[in-house]
Coordinates of C-alpha atoms in Angstrom, one line a residue:
M1 CA -34.4 -54.4 -44.9
N2 CA -32.0 -52.4 -42.5
S3 CA -31.9 -48.8 -41.4
L4 CA -30.8 -47.3 -44.4
Q5 CA -33.2 -49.3 -46.2
I6 CA -36.2 -47.8 -44.0
K7 CA -35.3 -44.2 -44.2
T8 CA -34.4 -44.3 -47.7
R9 CA -37.6 -45.8 -48.4
M10 CA -39.7 -43.2 -46.3
C11 CA -37.6 -40.2 -47.6
W12 CA -39.1 -41.5 -51.2
K13 CA -42.2 -41.6 -49.9
S14 CA -42.2 -38.2 -48.4
I15 CA -40.9 -36.7 -52.0
R16 CA -44.1 -39.0 -53.5
N17 CA -46.4 -37.6 -51.1
L18 CA -45.0 -33.9 -51.2
V19 CA -45.3 -34.0 -55.9
I20 CA -48.7 -35.7 -55.7
I21 CA -50.1 -32.9 -53.1
H22 CA -48.7 -29.5 -55.0
I23 CA -50.2 -31.9 -58.2
H24 CA -53.4 -32.2 -57.0
K25 CA -53.9 -29.3 -55.0
K26 CA -55.2 -26.7 -57.2
G27 CA -57.6 -27.7 -60.1
D28 CA -56.3 -25.4 -62.2
I29 CA -52.7 -27.3 -62.6
M30 CA -52.5 -27.9 -66.2
E31 CA -51.7 -31.9 -67.5
K32 CA -47.6 -32.0 -68.0
K33 CA -45.2 -34.7 -69.6
F34 CA -44.0 -35.5 -66.3
D35 CA -44.9 -35.1 -62.3
V36 CA -41.2 -34.4 -61.7
I37 CA -37.8 -34.0 -63.4
C38 CA -34.6 -35.2 -61.2
I39 CA -31.8 -32.6 -61.8
G40 CA -28.5 -33.8 -60.5
A41 CA -25.8 -37.1 -60.4
A42 CA -26.0 -40.3 -61.8
L43 CA -22.4 -42.4 -60.5
V44 CA -22.4 -45.9 -60.0
D45 CA -21.5 -47.2 -57.0
M46 CA -19.6 -50.1 -55.8
I47 CA -19.9 -51.1 -52.8
A48 CA -18.0 -53.7 -50.6
K49 CA -18.7 -54.8 -47.0
V50 CA -15.1 -55.4 -44.9
S51 CA -14.4 -56.5 -41.6
R52 CA -12.2 -54.2 -41.3
Y53 CA -10.4 -50.7 -42.6
P54 CA -6.6 -51.7 -43.4
E55 CA -4.0 -50.1 -42.1
D56 CA -1.7 -48.5 -45.0
D57 CA -0.1 -50.5 -47.5
D58 CA -2.8 -53.8 -45.9
E59 CA -5.0 -55.5 -48.1
V60 CA -8.0 -56.4 -46.6
F61 CA -10.5 -59.3 -48.4
V62 CA -14.1 -58.0 -49.5
S63 CA -16.7 -60.4 -48.4
D64 CA -19.6 -59.0 -50.5
L65 CA -19.5 -56.4 -53.6
K66 CA -22.1 -54.7 -55.1
I67 CA -22.5 -52.6 -58.2
L68 CA -25.0 -50.5 -58.2
S69 CA -26.5 -46.9 -60.1
G70 CA -26.0 -43.6 -57.8
G71 CA -26.4 -40.4 -57.2
A72 CA -28.8 -38.8 -55.1
A73 CA -30.8 -37.4 -57.9
A74 CA -30.5 -40.4 -59.9
N75 CA -32.2 -42.8 -56.9
T76 CA -34.7 -39.8 -56.1
A77 CA -35.4 -40.2 -59.9
S78 CA -35.5 -44.2 -59.6
A79 CA -37.8 -43.7 -56.5
C80 CA -39.7 -41.7 -57.6
S81 CA -40.9 -43.6 -61.0
T82 CA -41.1 -46.9 -59.1
L83 CA -44.0 -44.9 -56.5
G84 CA -45.9 -44.4 -59.6
L85 CA -44.7 -40.4 -60.8
K86 CA -43.6 -39.7 -64.5
T87 CA -40.5 -38.7 -64.0
A88 CA -37.2 -38.0 -65.6
F89 CA -33.9 -37.3 -65.1
I90 CA -31.3 -34.2 -66.3
G91 CA -27.3 -35.0 -65.6
K92 CA -24.3 -35.4 -67.9
L93 CA -23.2 -39.7 -68.8
G94 CA -20.0 -39.9 -70.3
Q95 CA -20.6 -41.1 -73.7
N96 CA -20.9 -44.8 -74.5
D97 CA -18.9 -46.3 -71.5
Q98 CA -19.9 -49.1 -69.3
F99 CA -21.2 -47.0 -65.9
G100 CA -23.3 -45.0 -68.3
K101 CA -24.7 -47.6 -70.1
K102 CA -25.6 -49.5 -66.4
I103 CA -27.2 -46.3 -65.3
L104 CA -29.4 -46.3 -68.6
Q105 CA -30.6 -49.4 -68.5
D106 CA -31.4 -48.9 -64.5
F107 CA -33.0 -46.0 -65.7
K108 CA -35.4 -48.1 -68.0
E109 CA -35.7 -50.9 -65.6
T110 CA -37.4 -47.9 -63.6
S111 CA -39.4 -46.4 -66.1
V112 CA -37.1 -43.0 -65.5
S113 CA -37.0 -41.3 -68.9
I114 CA -33.7 -40.6 -70.1
D115 CA -34.8 -38.2 -72.7
Y116 CA -33.0 -35.0 -71.2
I117 CA -29.7 -36.9 -70.1
K118 CA -26.8 -35.0 -72.4
Y119 CA -23.2 -37.0 -73.0
S120 CA -19.5 -36.0 -72.4
K121 CA -17.3 -36.8 -75.4
N122 CA -14.4 -36.3 -72.7
Y123 CA -14.7 -37.3 -69.3
T124 CA -16.4 -40.6 -67.8
T125 CA -19.6 -41.6 -66.0
G126 CA -19.0 -40.8 -62.2
S127 CA -18.5 -44.0 -60.0
A128 CA -18.4 -44.0 -55.8
Y129 CA -16.1 -46.5 -54.3
V130 CA -17.7 -47.4 -51.0
A131 CA -15.9 -49.5 -48.0
L132 CA -18.9 -50.5 -45.5
N133 CA -17.4 -52.2 -42.5
E134 CA -19.6 -55.1 -41.6
N135 CA -19.5 -55.3 -37.8
D136 CA -20.3 -51.0 -37.4
K137 CA -22.0 -50.4 -40.5
N138 CA -19.4 -47.5 -40.8
R139 CA -18.9 -46.5 -44.1
R140 CA -15.5 -44.7 -46.3
I141 CA -16.8 -43.5 -49.0
F142 CA -13.7 -42.4 -52.4
A143 CA -16.0 -40.5 -55.0
H144 CA -15.4 -39.2 -58.5
S145 CA -17.7 -37.4 -60.0
G146 CA -16.9 -37.8 -63.5
A147 CA -19.1 -36.3 -66.4
A148 CA -21.4 -35.1 -63.4
N149 CA -19.7 -32.7 -62.5
Y150 CA -19.4 -31.2 -66.6
L151 CA -23.3 -30.5 -66.1
S152 CA -23.1 -26.8 -67.4
D153 CA -26.4 -25.0 -67.5
G154 CA -26.6 -24.0 -70.3
D155 CA -27.5 -27.9 -70.3
I156 CA -30.6 -26.7 -68.8
V157 CA -33.4 -25.5 -71.1
Q158 CA -36.5 -23.9 -70.7
N159 CA -38.4 -26.5 -73.2
E160 CA -36.9 -29.1 -70.8
I161 CA -37.5 -27.8 -67.6
D162 CA -41.6 -26.7 -68.6
T163 CA -42.5 -30.4 -68.4
A164 CA -42.1 -30.6 -65.4
N165 CA -45.0 -30.3 -62.1
L166 CA -41.9 -30.0 -59.9
I167 CA -38.1 -30.1 -59.8
Y168 CA -35.9 -31.8 -57.7
L169 CA -32.3 -30.8 -58.0
S170 CA -29.3 -32.6 -55.8
S171 CA -25.6 -33.5 -55.4
L172 CA -23.6 -31.1 -57.5
K173 CA -20.7 -29.4 -56.7
N174 CA -21.3 -27.3 -59.5
I175 CA -24.0 -25.4 -58.7
N176 CA -24.6 -23.5 -61.8
P177 CA -27.2 -26.0 -63.6
F178 CA -29.2 -25.4 -60.4
I179 CA -29.0 -21.9 -60.6
Q180 CA -30.4 -21.5 -64.4
A181 CA -33.3 -24.3 -63.1
A182 CA -34.2 -22.1 -60.1
K183 CA -34.4 -19.6 -62.8
I184 CA -36.2 -21.1 -65.3
A185 CA -38.6 -22.6 -62.8
Q186 CA -39.4 -18.9 -60.7
T187 CA -40.5 -17.7 -64.2
K188 CA -42.4 -20.6 -64.7
K189 CA -44.0 -21.1 -61.1
I190 CA -42.4 -25.0 -60.8
P191 CA -42.1 -25.3 -58.0
L192 CA -37.9 -26.8 -57.1
I193 CA -37.2 -29.2 -53.8

């Protein structure tokens, strides 16, 4: 396990502990459908290991290529669910594209509810191209947020937010959905991370 994996696992465990502490600190907390709803971006990461970064108009051999679901909110949703929390994801994917299908399949494998995902007819699911230098472990990331950037405040509805004990917000450039989620959560006294 590398240092990034160790740090990621520690972060996930911290989030799980925060959720469990919140859920169990009061005896009067009503049982809800989800322990946590994660709101934000879901992308597909293509991670290419390289021995060096190319110069202009140069080509570098890729020694290993991995295609994984990514996006901070999507990763957190999968981690929370893997750690035993009932978890849902709110975000926007391209309607019926291959990257979106991969994300949905990965959510299914980690038991993340996809009931609240929104779909765009006009934009594809986002992706990130990551060049990882094998020698110094530095990364260069080229991100295309795609449909994730078009999640709107109108996509955040009270009856969905109401089903969670805790809301996790992360990884969108457009903050309007976060503001809407925070307003709803505040009126319902649902904590935000």
